[in-house]
């Protein structure tokens, strides 16, 4: 299920604007939490999750 995520978290000074909102799966959104910026490890985890979703497994 998709959730709306603040790309730059509000707690880190991100704006509550449309430009700062992104769709994210619930697991990724919870994993990201209030961290900023995305780390290389987080990018790799998100890419792996997307591949799993696309492959249906």
Short mmCIF file of N, CA and C in Angstrom, two decimals:
data_model
loop_
_atom_site.label_atom_id
_atom_site.label_comp_id
_atom_site.label_asym_id
_atom_site.label_seq_id
_atom_site.Cartn_x
_atom_site.Cartn_y
_atom_site.Cartn_z
N UNK A 1 0.83 -1.17 0.00
CA UNK A 1 0.00 0.00 0.00
C UNK A 1 0.89 1.25 0.00
N UNK A 2 0.55 2.20 -0.82
CA UNK A 2 1.34 3.43 -0.92
C UNK A 2 0.92 4.44 0.14
N UNK A 3 1.90 5.20 0.58
CA UNK A 3 1.68 6.30 1.50
C UNK A 3 2.30 7.55 0.88
N UNK A 4 1.93 8.69 1.42
CA UNK A 4 2.54 9.95 1.00
C UNK A 4 3.67 10.24 1.97
N UNK A 5 4.85 10.49 1.41
CA UNK A 5 6.04 10.73 2.21
C UNK A 5 6.57 12.12 1.92
N UNK A 6 7.02 12.82 2.96
CA UNK A 6 7.72 14.09 2.76
C UNK A 6 9.16 13.74 2.39
N UNK A 7 9.58 14.08 1.19
CA UNK A 7 10.92 13.77 0.70
C UNK A 7 11.95 14.31 1.69
N UNK A 8 11.88 15.59 2.00
CA UNK A 8 12.69 16.17 3.07
C UNK A 8 11.74 16.29 4.27
N UNK A 9 12.00 15.53 5.34
CA UNK A 9 11.08 15.48 6.47
C UNK A 9 10.77 16.86 7.06
N UNK A 10 9.53 17.00 7.53
CA UNK A 10 9.14 18.25 8.17
C UNK A 10 10.05 18.55 9.36
N UNK A 11 10.44 17.50 10.09
CA UNK A 11 11.30 17.67 11.26
C UNK A 11 12.69 18.19 10.90
N UNK A 12 13.08 18.04 9.64
CA UNK A 12 14.39 18.52 9.18
C UNK A 12 14.27 19.80 8.36
N UNK A 13 13.12 20.47 8.46
CA UNK A 13 12.94 21.75 7.77
C UNK A 13 12.27 21.64 6.42
N UNK A 14 11.78 20.47 6.06
CA UNK A 14 11.08 20.30 4.79
C UNK A 14 9.73 21.00 4.82
N UNK A 15 9.30 21.41 3.67
CA UNK A 15 8.03 22.13 3.54
C UNK A 15 6.88 21.14 3.33
N UNK A 16 5.71 21.53 3.79
CA UNK A 16 4.51 20.72 3.54
C UNK A 16 3.88 21.24 2.25
N UNK A 17 4.60 20.99 1.14
CA UNK A 17 4.15 21.44 -0.18
C UNK A 17 4.12 20.24 -1.12
N UNK A 18 3.41 20.39 -2.22
CA UNK A 18 3.29 19.32 -3.19
C UNK A 18 4.66 18.91 -3.74
N UNK A 19 5.56 19.86 -3.91
CA UNK A 19 6.88 19.57 -4.45
C UNK A 19 7.72 18.70 -3.51
N UNK A 20 7.37 18.65 -2.23
CA UNK A 20 8.13 17.87 -1.25
C UNK A 20 7.46 16.53 -0.93
N UNK A 21 6.39 16.19 -1.61
CA UNK A 21 5.68 14.95 -1.35
C UNK A 21 6.00 13.91 -2.41
N UNK A 22 6.15 12.66 -1.98
CA UNK A 22 6.43 11.55 -2.88
C UNK A 22 5.64 10.34 -2.44
N UNK A 23 5.23 9.49 -3.37
CA UNK A 23 4.62 8.23 -2.95
C UNK A 23 5.71 7.29 -2.44
N UNK A 24 5.39 6.52 -1.43
CA UNK A 24 6.34 5.55 -0.88
C UNK A 24 5.55 4.38 -0.33
N UNK A 25 6.10 3.18 -0.48
CA UNK A 25 5.43 2.04 0.14
C UNK A 25 5.57 2.20 1.66
N UNK A 26 4.68 1.57 2.40
CA UNK A 26 4.65 1.73 3.85
C UNK A 26 5.99 1.32 4.48
N UNK A 27 6.57 0.21 4.03
CA UNK A 27 7.84 -0.25 4.60
C UNK A 27 8.95 0.78 4.38
N UNK A 28 9.04 1.31 3.17
CA UNK A 28 10.08 2.30 2.87
C UNK A 28 9.87 3.59 3.66
N UNK A 29 8.62 3.99 3.77
CA UNK A 29 8.31 5.21 4.51
C UNK A 29 8.67 5.06 5.98
N UNK A 30 8.37 3.92 6.57
CA UNK A 30 8.73 3.69 7.97
C UNK A 30 10.24 3.58 8.14
N UNK A 31 10.91 2.96 7.19
CA UNK A 31 12.37 2.81 7.26
C UNK A 31 13.06 4.16 7.16
N UNK A 32 12.55 5.01 6.27
CA UNK A 32 13.14 6.33 6.09
C UNK A 32 12.91 7.19 7.31
N UNK A 33 11.70 7.12 7.87
CA UNK A 33 11.33 7.88 9.05
C UNK A 33 11.65 9.36 8.85
N UNK A 34 12.34 9.98 9.79
CA UNK A 34 12.64 11.40 9.70
C UNK A 34 14.05 11.69 9.24
N UNK A 35 14.68 10.69 8.62
CA UNK A 35 16.08 10.89 8.19
C UNK A 35 16.15 11.73 6.91
N UNK A 36 17.23 12.45 6.80
CA UNK A 36 17.52 13.26 5.62
C UNK A 36 19.01 13.48 5.58
N UNK A 37 19.67 13.45 4.47
CA UNK A 37 19.14 13.06 3.16
C UNK A 37 19.16 11.54 3.00
N UNK A 38 18.65 11.08 1.87
CA UNK A 38 18.73 9.66 1.57
C UNK A 38 20.20 9.25 1.52
N UNK A 39 20.50 8.13 2.10
CA UNK A 39 21.87 7.62 2.04
C UNK A 39 21.98 6.65 0.86
N UNK A 40 23.18 6.31 0.49
CA UNK A 40 23.38 5.36 -0.60
C UNK A 40 22.75 4.02 -0.24
N UNK A 41 22.85 3.62 1.03
CA UNK A 41 22.25 2.36 1.47
C UNK A 41 20.73 2.41 1.33
N UNK A 42 20.12 3.55 1.68
CA UNK A 42 18.67 3.68 1.56
C UNK A 42 18.25 3.59 0.10
N UNK A 43 19.01 4.22 -0.79
CA UNK A 43 18.69 4.15 -2.23
C UNK A 43 18.74 2.70 -2.72
N UNK A 44 19.76 1.96 -2.27
CA UNK A 44 19.90 0.56 -2.67
C UNK A 44 18.72 -0.26 -2.14
N UNK A 45 18.31 -0.02 -0.90
CA UNK A 45 17.17 -0.74 -0.31
C UNK A 45 15.89 -0.45 -1.08
N UNK A 46 15.68 0.80 -1.43
CA UNK A 46 14.47 1.18 -2.17
C UNK A 46 14.50 0.52 -3.55
N UNK A 47 15.64 0.55 -4.22
CA UNK A 47 15.75 -0.07 -5.55
C UNK A 47 15.47 -1.56 -5.47
N UNK A 48 15.97 -2.22 -4.44
CA UNK A 48 15.74 -3.65 -4.26
C UNK A 48 14.25 -3.92 -4.01
N UNK A 49 13.61 -3.09 -3.21
CA UNK A 49 12.17 -3.26 -2.93
C UNK A 49 11.35 -3.08 -4.20
N UNK A 50 11.72 -2.11 -5.02
CA UNK A 50 11.00 -1.88 -6.28
C UNK A 50 11.17 -3.07 -7.21
N UNK A 51 12.38 -3.62 -7.28
CA UNK A 51 12.59 -4.81 -8.12
C UNK A 51 11.74 -5.98 -7.65
N UNK A 52 11.66 -6.18 -6.33
CA UNK A 52 10.82 -7.26 -5.78
C UNK A 52 9.35 -7.03 -6.14
N UNK A 53 8.88 -5.80 -6.03
CA UNK A 53 7.48 -5.50 -6.35
C UNK A 53 7.21 -5.75 -7.83
N UNK A 54 8.14 -5.37 -8.68
CA UNK A 54 7.95 -5.56 -10.13
C UNK A 54 7.96 -7.03 -10.51
N UNK A 55 8.76 -7.82 -9.80
CA UNK A 55 8.85 -9.24 -10.15
C UNK A 55 7.71 -10.04 -9.53
N UNK A 56 6.97 -9.43 -8.61
CA UNK A 56 5.82 -10.10 -8.00
C UNK A 56 6.17 -11.05 -6.89
N UNK A 57 7.40 -10.97 -6.38
CA UNK A 57 7.77 -11.89 -5.28
C UNK A 57 7.89 -11.16 -3.97
#
